[in-house]
C-alpha cells in the first residue's frame, strides 16, 4: 500500500519513491537470480543485439527483439561490442534481460504479481491492470549507456494512454552510477505526440510516427494542465529495495554510468486492460494472446 501523501505526490509530479518496497532478503534473492542469468549468457549463440534507446537509428531492427515479449532475452551495451565482437567479459556486456521475466521466471513472476503491486495498481485507479515489458537493467560499470528523455506511453500505447512503470532498485542508485532523472509535472503539461510502432509487414523494424496530441485520462482523470511552466528535471537517488512509480506520460531519462559500480534494477509496466492496445505496438504476445493480468 502507498500513503495518501504518496498518491498526491504521484498525481502532482508523475513520479514517486516508495522506500523499502522490497526487504534486504528479497533484494538478495533477485540479485542472485540476475547473477545466474548473466552467467548463462552465451555470446556464441546470440545475435549481439544491442540495447536500443529512443534516439538510436538501430532501434529494435531485428526479430530477436520482437520475439522477446515472453522470454528472458539478452540485450547488450553499445560499448561492449566493437566490429561485431565483444570487448568485455560476457557478464559485463549485458545491458538488460527481458522483456517477459514476469512470465517465464518464477522469481520475477512472484515480485511482479505480488499482492503489493496489485494493491498499488488498484490505488492508482486501474480496474484491469495488465503487466508487460518486464526487464532487468544492469547499467554496467563504465559502459552503462544513457537513456534519453522519453515518455513510456510512446512505446506502450493504449487509447487513451494508461502506462505506468514500476521501477525497483536492486542496488543504491546515485548520480554517480546513472540514477533516474524526471521532469516533475510533465505528465500534466506534455501530451503524447508520437508513437513507436512496428513497420508494416513484410518489413521487420519500427518507426516513430506522429499522432494527435493526447493526454492520459488515467490513473488521475482530469489532472492535465496544458501550458504549465515545467521545472528543471529532478534526480531520483534511491536506496536498494526502493520502488519508483513512473507515470507513462512523465518525461524521464537516465545518464551514462561512468563509475566502477553497476546499477541493477528490475522494472515492469502496467496498462489498463479495458483500453485499446493495438497491433501497432512493438510488444505483441505470441498468437495474439492477451497481455498478462497483473
mmCIF file of C-alpha atoms in Angstrom:
data_model
loop_
_atom_site.group_PDB
_atom_site.id
_atom_site.type_symbol
_atom_site.label_atom_id
_atom_site.label_comp_id
_atom_site.label_asym_id
_atom_site.label_seq_id
_atom_site.Cartn_x
_atom_site.Cartn_y
_atom_site.Cartn_z
ATOM 1 C CA UNK A 1 0.000 0.000 0.000
ATOM 2 C CA UNK A 2 1.080 3.575 -0.562
ATOM 3 C CA UNK A 3 0.062 6.547 1.525
ATOM 4 C CA UNK A 4 -2.322 9.337 0.632
ATOM 5 C CA UNK A 5 0.621 11.729 0.572
ATOM 6 C CA UNK A 6 2.472 9.493 -1.884
ATOM 7 C CA UNK A 7 -0.580 9.263 -4.123
ATOM 8 C CA UNK A 8 -0.891 13.035 -4.102
ATOM 9 C CA UNK A 9 2.808 13.391 -4.914
ATOM 10 C CA UNK A 10 2.436 10.987 -7.828
ATOM 11 C CA UNK A 11 -0.571 12.904 -9.141
ATOM 12 C CA UNK A 12 1.326 16.186 -8.873
ATOM 13 C CA UNK A 13 4.791 15.145 -10.066
ATOM 14 C CA UNK A 14 4.241 11.986 -12.136
ATOM 15 C CA UNK A 15 6.922 10.118 -10.188
ATOM 16 C CA UNK A 16 7.144 8.988 -6.564
ATOM 17 C CA UNK A 17 9.514 6.875 -4.451
ATOM 18 C CA UNK A 18 8.232 4.154 -2.105
ATOM 19 C CA UNK A 19 11.122 3.239 0.156
ATOM 20 C CA UNK A 20 11.660 -0.317 1.463
ATOM 21 C CA UNK A 21 9.266 -1.822 -1.061
ATOM 22 C CA UNK A 22 11.487 -4.904 -1.025
ATOM 23 C CA UNK A 23 13.278 -6.052 2.101
ATOM 24 C CA UNK A 24 17.009 -6.946 2.008
ATOM 25 C CA UNK A 25 16.280 -10.675 1.684
ATOM 26 C CA UNK A 26 14.064 -10.091 -1.363
ATOM 27 C CA UNK A 27 16.692 -7.853 -2.945
ATOM 28 C CA UNK A 28 19.315 -10.537 -2.346
ATOM 29 C CA UNK A 29 17.091 -13.186 -3.949
ATOM 30 C CA UNK A 30 16.610 -11.102 -7.091
ATOM 31 C CA UNK A 31 20.305 -10.300 -7.266
ATOM 32 C CA UNK A 32 21.235 -13.972 -7.048
ATOM 33 C CA UNK A 33 18.805 -14.755 -9.848
ATOM 34 C CA UNK A 34 20.268 -11.986 -12.024
ATOM 35 C CA UNK A 35 23.795 -13.281 -11.398
ATOM 36 C CA UNK A 36 22.649 -16.714 -12.565
ATOM 37 C CA UNK A 37 21.024 -15.295 -15.698
ATOM 38 C CA UNK A 38 24.182 -13.328 -16.514
ATOM 39 C CA UNK A 39 26.311 -16.456 -16.073
ATOM 40 C CA UNK A 40 24.058 -18.269 -18.577
ATOM 41 C CA UNK A 41 24.573 -15.681 -21.333
ATOM 42 C CA UNK A 42 26.376 -17.348 -24.259
ATOM 43 C CA UNK A 43 27.672 -14.867 -26.865
ATOM 44 C CA UNK A 44 28.260 -17.689 -29.356
ATOM 45 C CA UNK A 45 24.502 -18.305 -29.530
ATOM 46 C CA UNK A 46 23.462 -14.645 -29.524
ATOM 47 C CA UNK A 47 22.965 -12.190 -32.419
ATOM 48 C CA UNK A 48 24.737 -9.499 -30.328
ATOM 49 C CA UNK A 49 21.612 -7.351 -30.369
ATOM 50 C CA UNK A 50 22.302 -4.037 -28.688
ATOM 51 C CA UNK A 51 20.019 -2.324 -26.219
ATOM 52 C CA UNK A 52 18.047 0.234 -28.277
ATOM 53 C CA UNK A 53 17.440 3.730 -26.954
ATOM 54 C CA UNK A 54 14.910 6.327 -28.015
ATOM 55 C CA UNK A 55 17.282 8.183 -30.341
ATOM 56 C CA UNK A 56 19.005 5.106 -31.771
ATOM 57 C CA UNK A 57 18.884 4.629 -35.525
ATOM 58 C CA UNK A 58 19.131 0.852 -34.976
ATOM 59 C CA UNK A 59 16.070 0.867 -32.728
ATOM 60 C CA UNK A 60 14.839 -2.752 -32.425
ATOM 61 C CA UNK A 61 15.612 -3.558 -36.030
ATOM 62 C CA UNK A 62 15.717 -7.338 -35.630
ATOM 63 C CA UNK A 63 13.393 -10.251 -34.977
ATOM 64 C CA UNK A 64 15.220 -11.176 -31.761
ATOM 65 C CA UNK A 65 13.863 -8.005 -30.179
ATOM 66 C CA UNK A 66 10.312 -8.646 -31.374
ATOM 67 C CA UNK A 67 10.402 -12.220 -30.062
ATOM 68 C CA UNK A 68 11.354 -11.131 -26.534
ATOM 69 C CA UNK A 69 7.883 -10.349 -25.163
ATOM 70 C CA UNK A 70 7.602 -13.686 -23.363
ATOM 71 C CA UNK A 71 11.291 -14.506 -22.931
ATOM 72 C CA UNK A 72 14.402 -13.685 -20.923
ATOM 73 C CA UNK A 73 16.324 -12.213 -23.862
ATOM 74 C CA UNK A 74 19.709 -10.514 -23.594
ATOM 75 C CA UNK A 75 20.497 -7.047 -24.942
ATOM 76 C CA UNK A 76 23.998 -5.642 -24.887
ATOM 77 C CA UNK A 77 25.627 -2.351 -24.019
ATOM 78 C CA UNK A 78 26.691 -0.384 -27.100
ATOM 79 C CA UNK A 79 30.253 -0.006 -25.853
ATOM 80 C CA UNK A 80 30.516 -3.757 -25.198
ATOM 81 C CA UNK A 81 30.585 -4.589 -28.919
ATOM 82 C CA UNK A 82 33.142 -3.315 -31.437
ATOM 83 C CA UNK A 83 33.130 -4.518 -35.045
ATOM 84 C CA UNK A 84 30.753 -7.324 -34.130
ATOM 85 C CA UNK A 85 32.920 -8.653 -31.309
ATOM 86 C CA UNK A 86 32.581 -8.439 -27.536
ATOM 87 C CA UNK A 87 35.316 -6.322 -25.970
ATOM 88 C CA UNK A 88 34.352 -7.037 -22.337
ATOM 89 C CA UNK A 89 33.629 -10.256 -20.488
ATOM 90 C CA UNK A 90 30.124 -11.583 -21.222
ATOM 91 C CA UNK A 91 28.653 -10.928 -17.762
ATOM 92 C CA UNK A 92 29.726 -7.271 -18.067
ATOM 93 C CA UNK A 93 28.377 -6.874 -21.602
ATOM 94 C CA UNK A 94 24.667 -7.283 -20.890
ATOM 95 C CA UNK A 95 22.660 -4.081 -20.569
ATOM 96 C CA UNK A 96 19.300 -5.722 -19.939
ATOM 97 C CA UNK A 97 17.494 -9.049 -19.730
ATOM 98 C CA UNK A 98 13.810 -9.149 -20.707
ATOM 99 C CA UNK A 99 11.044 -8.485 -21.781
ATOM 100 C CA UNK A 100 8.983 -11.369 -20.375
ATOM 101 C CA UNK A 101 10.581 -12.082 -16.996
ATOM 102 C CA UNK A 102 7.193 -11.773 -15.295
ATOM 103 C CA UNK A 103 6.014 -14.673 -17.472
ATOM 104 C CA UNK A 104 8.925 -17.104 -17.704
ATOM 105 C CA UNK A 105 10.916 -16.612 -14.499
ATOM 106 C CA UNK A 106 9.310 -17.655 -11.182
ATOM 107 C CA UNK A 107 11.455 -15.288 -9.092
ATOM 108 C CA UNK A 108 10.445 -12.194 -11.060
ATOM 109 C CA UNK A 109 6.923 -13.503 -11.549
ATOM 110 C CA UNK A 110 6.430 -13.595 -7.783
ATOM 111 C CA UNK A 111 7.523 -9.977 -7.328
ATOM 112 C CA UNK A 112 5.569 -8.668 -10.320
ATOM 113 C CA UNK A 113 2.304 -10.362 -9.380
ATOM 114 C CA UNK A 114 2.598 -9.835 -5.632
ATOM 115 C CA UNK A 115 -0.304 -8.577 -3.591
ATOM 116 C CA UNK A 116 1.694 -5.382 -3.001
ATOM 117 C CA UNK A 117 1.833 -4.467 -6.666
ATOM 118 C CA UNK A 118 -1.815 -5.383 -7.183
ATOM 119 C CA UNK A 119 -2.844 -3.113 -4.309
ATOM 120 C CA UNK A 120 -0.788 -0.225 -5.680
ATOM 121 C CA UNK A 121 -2.351 -0.627 -9.126
ATOM 122 C CA UNK A 122 -5.769 -0.584 -7.513
ATOM 123 C CA UNK A 123 -4.885 2.560 -5.546
ATOM 124 C CA UNK A 124 -3.791 4.233 -8.779
ATOM 125 C CA UNK A 125 -7.245 3.531 -10.189
ATOM 126 C CA UNK A 126 -6.539 0.616 -12.517
ATOM 127 C CA UNK A 127 -9.536 -1.678 -12.970
ATOM 128 C CA UNK A 128 -7.904 -4.384 -15.111
ATOM 129 C CA UNK A 129 -4.116 -3.891 -14.902
ATOM 130 C CA UNK A 130 -2.062 -5.849 -17.426
ATOM 131 C CA UNK A 131 1.683 -6.436 -16.994
ATOM 132 C CA UNK A 132 4.181 -6.162 -19.849
ATOM 133 C CA UNK A 133 7.780 -5.294 -20.764
ATOM 134 C CA UNK A 134 9.480 -6.670 -17.654
ATOM 135 C CA UNK A 135 13.264 -6.476 -17.591
ATOM 136 C CA UNK A 136 16.419 -6.261 -15.551
ATOM 137 C CA UNK A 137 18.617 -3.306 -16.461
ATOM 138 C CA UNK A 138 22.237 -3.715 -15.362
ATOM 139 C CA UNK A 139 23.699 -0.322 -16.354
ATOM 140 C CA UNK A 140 27.169 -1.862 -16.350
ATOM 141 C CA UNK A 141 30.220 -0.184 -14.771
ATOM 142 C CA UNK A 142 31.961 2.356 -17.030
ATOM 143 C CA UNK A 143 29.938 1.466 -20.158
ATOM 144 C CA UNK A 144 26.333 1.592 -18.926
ATOM 145 C CA UNK A 145 24.561 3.526 -21.667
ATOM 146 C CA UNK A 146 22.425 6.627 -21.219
ATOM 147 C CA UNK A 147 18.682 6.530 -21.909
ATOM 148 C CA UNK A 148 17.490 9.863 -23.349
ATOM 149 C CA UNK A 149 14.421 11.784 -22.237
ATOM 150 C CA UNK A 150 11.219 9.962 -23.176
ATOM 151 C CA UNK A 151 7.646 9.062 -22.197
ATOM 152 C CA UNK A 152 6.807 5.387 -21.686
ATOM 153 C CA UNK A 153 3.397 5.791 -23.335
ATOM 154 C CA UNK A 154 5.190 6.485 -26.619
ATOM 155 C CA UNK A 155 6.407 2.876 -26.575
ATOM 156 C CA UNK A 156 3.499 1.143 -24.794
ATOM 157 C CA UNK A 157 0.499 2.993 -26.178
ATOM 158 C CA UNK A 158 -3.120 2.463 -25.227
ATOM 159 C CA UNK A 159 -6.070 4.589 -26.276
ATOM 160 C CA UNK A 160 -6.304 6.581 -24.110
ATOM 161 C CA UNK A 161 -2.762 6.354 -22.664
ATOM 162 C CA UNK A 162 -2.504 4.390 -19.411
ATOM 163 C CA UNK A 163 1.074 3.126 -18.999
ATOM 164 C CA UNK A 164 2.707 3.158 -15.572
ATOM 165 C CA UNK A 165 6.201 1.931 -14.748
ATOM 166 C CA UNK A 166 7.219 0.021 -11.608
ATOM 167 C CA UNK A 167 10.985 0.586 -11.262
ATOM 168 C CA UNK A 168 12.669 -1.311 -8.401
ATOM 169 C CA UNK A 169 16.237 -0.540 -7.301
ATOM 170 C CA UNK A 170 18.360 -3.609 -6.563
ATOM 171 C CA UNK A 171 21.428 -1.502 -5.767
ATOM 172 C CA UNK A 172 21.751 2.048 -4.482
ATOM 173 C CA UNK A 173 21.068 4.314 -7.459
ATOM 174 C CA UNK A 174 23.046 7.555 -7.358
ATOM 175 C CA UNK A 175 24.182 10.451 -9.517
ATOM 176 C CA UNK A 176 27.445 8.572 -9.934
ATOM 177 C CA UNK A 177 26.092 5.318 -11.394
ATOM 178 C CA UNK A 178 23.279 6.690 -13.558
ATOM 179 C CA UNK A 179 20.141 7.206 -11.470
ATOM 180 C CA UNK A 180 16.814 8.294 -12.922
ATOM 181 C CA UNK A 181 16.003 11.917 -13.694
ATOM 182 C CA UNK A 182 12.499 13.229 -14.414
ATOM 183 C CA UNK A 183 10.689 16.495 -15.075
ATOM 184 C CA UNK A 184 8.145 16.980 -12.252
ATOM 185 C CA UNK A 185 4.624 17.628 -13.509
ATOM 186 C CA UNK A 186 5.465 16.982 -17.157
ATOM 187 C CA UNK A 187 2.715 14.316 -17.348
ATOM 188 C CA UNK A 188 0.216 17.159 -16.857
ATOM 189 C CA UNK A 189 1.742 19.530 -19.398
ATOM 190 C CA UNK A 190 3.279 17.357 -22.117
ATOM 191 C CA UNK A 191 0.896 15.280 -24.255
ATOM 192 C CA UNK A 192 1.934 12.143 -26.096
ATOM 193 C CA UNK A 193 2.563 13.357 -29.658
ATOM 194 C CA UNK A 194 4.135 10.317 -31.319
ATOM 195 C CA UNK A 195 4.261 6.537 -31.123
ATOM 196 C CA UNK A 196 6.966 3.967 -31.696
ATOM 197 C CA UNK A 197 5.280 1.344 -33.884
ATOM 198 C CA UNK A 198 6.041 -1.761 -35.903
ATOM 199 C CA UNK A 199 6.614 -1.226 -39.580
ATOM 200 C CA UNK A 200 4.014 -2.880 -41.815
ATOM 201 C CA UNK A 201 4.826 -6.444 -42.934
ATOM 202 C CA UNK A 202 6.931 -7.739 -44.566
ATOM 203 C CA UNK A 203 9.351 -5.239 -43.010
ATOM 204 C CA UNK A 204 10.948 -6.174 -39.683
ATOM 205 C CA UNK A 205 11.569 -2.961 -37.810
ATOM 206 C CA UNK A 206 9.993 0.016 -36.135
ATOM 207 C CA UNK A 207 9.402 3.680 -36.803
ATOM 208 C CA UNK A 208 8.313 6.745 -34.899
ATOM 209 C CA UNK A 209 5.026 8.197 -36.152
ATOM 210 C CA UNK A 210 3.190 11.368 -35.221
ATOM 211 C CA UNK A 211 -0.244 11.171 -33.577
ATOM 212 C CA UNK A 212 -2.785 13.702 -32.450
ATOM 213 C CA UNK A 213 -1.597 15.131 -29.105
ATOM 214 C CA UNK A 214 -3.295 13.154 -26.355
ATOM 215 C CA UNK A 215 -3.231 13.243 -22.568
ATOM 216 C CA UNK A 216 -3.653 10.323 -20.246
ATOM 217 C CA UNK A 217 -7.038 10.140 -18.556
ATOM 218 C CA UNK A 218 -5.599 7.573 -16.246
ATOM 219 C CA UNK A 219 -4.892 6.987 -13.453
ATOM 220 C CA UNK A 220 -5.719 10.582 -12.487
ATOM 221 C CA UNK A 221 -8.650 11.725 -14.591
ATOM 222 C CA UNK A 222 -8.766 15.463 -15.104
ATOM 223 C CA UNK A 223 -5.183 16.074 -13.995
ATOM 224 C CA UNK A 224 -3.931 17.563 -17.283
ATOM 225 C CA UNK A 225 -2.937 21.208 -17.179
ATOM 226 C CA UNK A 226 -1.796 22.384 -20.593
ATOM 227 C CA UNK A 227 0.661 25.233 -20.668
ATOM 228 C CA UNK A 228 2.278 24.579 -17.293
ATOM 229 C CA UNK A 229 5.765 26.000 -16.916
ATOM 230 C CA UNK A 230 7.883 22.890 -16.464
ATOM 231 C CA UNK A 231 10.513 22.973 -13.716
ATOM 232 C CA UNK A 232 14.037 21.693 -14.169
ATOM 233 C CA UNK A 233 14.496 17.943 -14.069
ATOM 234 C CA UNK A 234 14.992 16.245 -10.721
ATOM 235 C CA UNK A 235 17.390 13.409 -9.904
ATOM 236 C CA UNK A 236 15.929 10.342 -8.187
ATOM 237 C CA UNK A 237 18.618 8.898 -5.922
ATOM 238 C CA UNK A 238 17.248 5.854 -4.099
ATOM 239 C CA UNK A 239 18.435 3.001 -1.915
ATOM 240 C CA UNK A 240 18.240 -0.660 -2.873
ATOM 241 C CA UNK A 241 14.737 -2.002 -2.271
ATOM 242 C CA UNK A 242 13.006 1.235 -3.242
ATOM 243 C CA UNK A 243 10.164 1.308 -5.764
ATOM 244 C CA UNK A 244 9.832 4.263 -8.138
ATOM 245 C CA UNK A 245 6.434 4.693 -9.785
ATOM 246 C CA UNK A 246 6.678 6.433 -13.181
ATOM 247 C CA UNK A 247 3.607 7.843 -14.930
ATOM 248 C CA UNK A 248 3.588 6.824 -18.589
ATOM 249 C CA UNK A 249 3.465 10.434 -19.732
ATOM 250 C CA UNK A 250 6.141 11.923 -17.455
ATOM 251 C CA UNK A 251 9.419 12.909 -19.122
ATOM 252 C CA UNK A 252 12.334 10.934 -17.683
ATOM 253 C CA UNK A 253 15.814 9.665 -18.523
ATOM 254 C CA UNK A 254 18.996 8.210 -17.037
ATOM 255 C CA UNK A 255 22.600 9.176 -17.650
ATOM 256 C CA UNK A 256 25.626 7.123 -18.680
ATOM 257 C CA UNK A 257 27.304 5.136 -15.916
ATOM 258 C CA UNK A 258 30.967 6.142 -15.919
ATOM 259 C CA UNK A 259 31.544 4.770 -12.413
ATOM 260 C CA UNK A 260 33.134 1.493 -11.348
ATOM 261 C CA UNK A 261 29.816 0.343 -9.830
ATOM 262 C CA UNK A 262 26.851 -1.235 -11.619
ATOM 263 C CA UNK A 263 23.233 -0.050 -11.244
ATOM 264 C CA UNK A 264 20.957 -3.084 -11.239
ATOM 265 C CA UNK A 265 17.205 -2.535 -11.285
ATOM 266 C CA UNK A 266 14.099 -4.551 -12.131
ATOM 267 C CA UNK A 267 11.272 -2.827 -13.941
ATOM 268 C CA UNK A 268 7.936 -3.748 -15.454
ATOM 269 C CA UNK A 269 4.967 -1.780 -16.745
ATOM 270 C CA UNK A 270 1.228 -1.973 -16.481
ATOM 271 C CA UNK A 271 -1.504 -0.696 -18.771
ATOM 272 C CA UNK A 272 -5.268 -0.654 -18.384
ATOM 273 C CA UNK A 273 -6.753 -3.778 -19.921
ATOM 274 C CA UNK A 274 -10.014 -2.064 -20.833
ATOM 275 C CA UNK A 275 -8.164 0.444 -23.041
ATOM 276 C CA UNK A 276 -7.269 -0.398 -26.627
ATOM 277 C CA UNK A 277 -3.769 -1.874 -27.054
ATOM 278 C CA UNK A 278 -3.424 -2.322 -30.808
ATOM 279 C CA UNK A 279 -1.174 -4.410 -33.032
ATOM 280 C CA UNK A 280 0.979 -1.421 -33.947
ATOM 281 C CA UNK A 281 2.706 -1.554 -30.571
ATOM 282 C CA UNK A 282 6.162 -3.116 -30.785
ATOM 283 C CA UNK A 283 5.445 -5.593 -27.975
ATOM 284 C CA UNK A 284 2.981 -8.263 -29.026
ATOM 285 C CA UNK A 285 2.097 -11.528 -27.329
ATOM 286 C CA UNK A 286 2.536 -14.720 -29.401
ATOM 287 C CA UNK A 287 -0.584 -15.896 -31.190
ATOM 288 C CA UNK A 288 -2.377 -12.627 -30.396
ATOM 289 C CA UNK A 289 -2.770 -13.734 -26.783
ATOM 290 C CA UNK A 290 -3.930 -11.030 -24.342
ATOM 291 C CA UNK A 291 -1.471 -9.206 -22.121
ATOM 292 C CA UNK A 292 -0.879 -10.869 -18.759
ATOM 293 C CA UNK A 293 -3.220 -9.930 -15.931
ATOM 294 C CA UNK A 294 -1.365 -8.364 -13.022
#
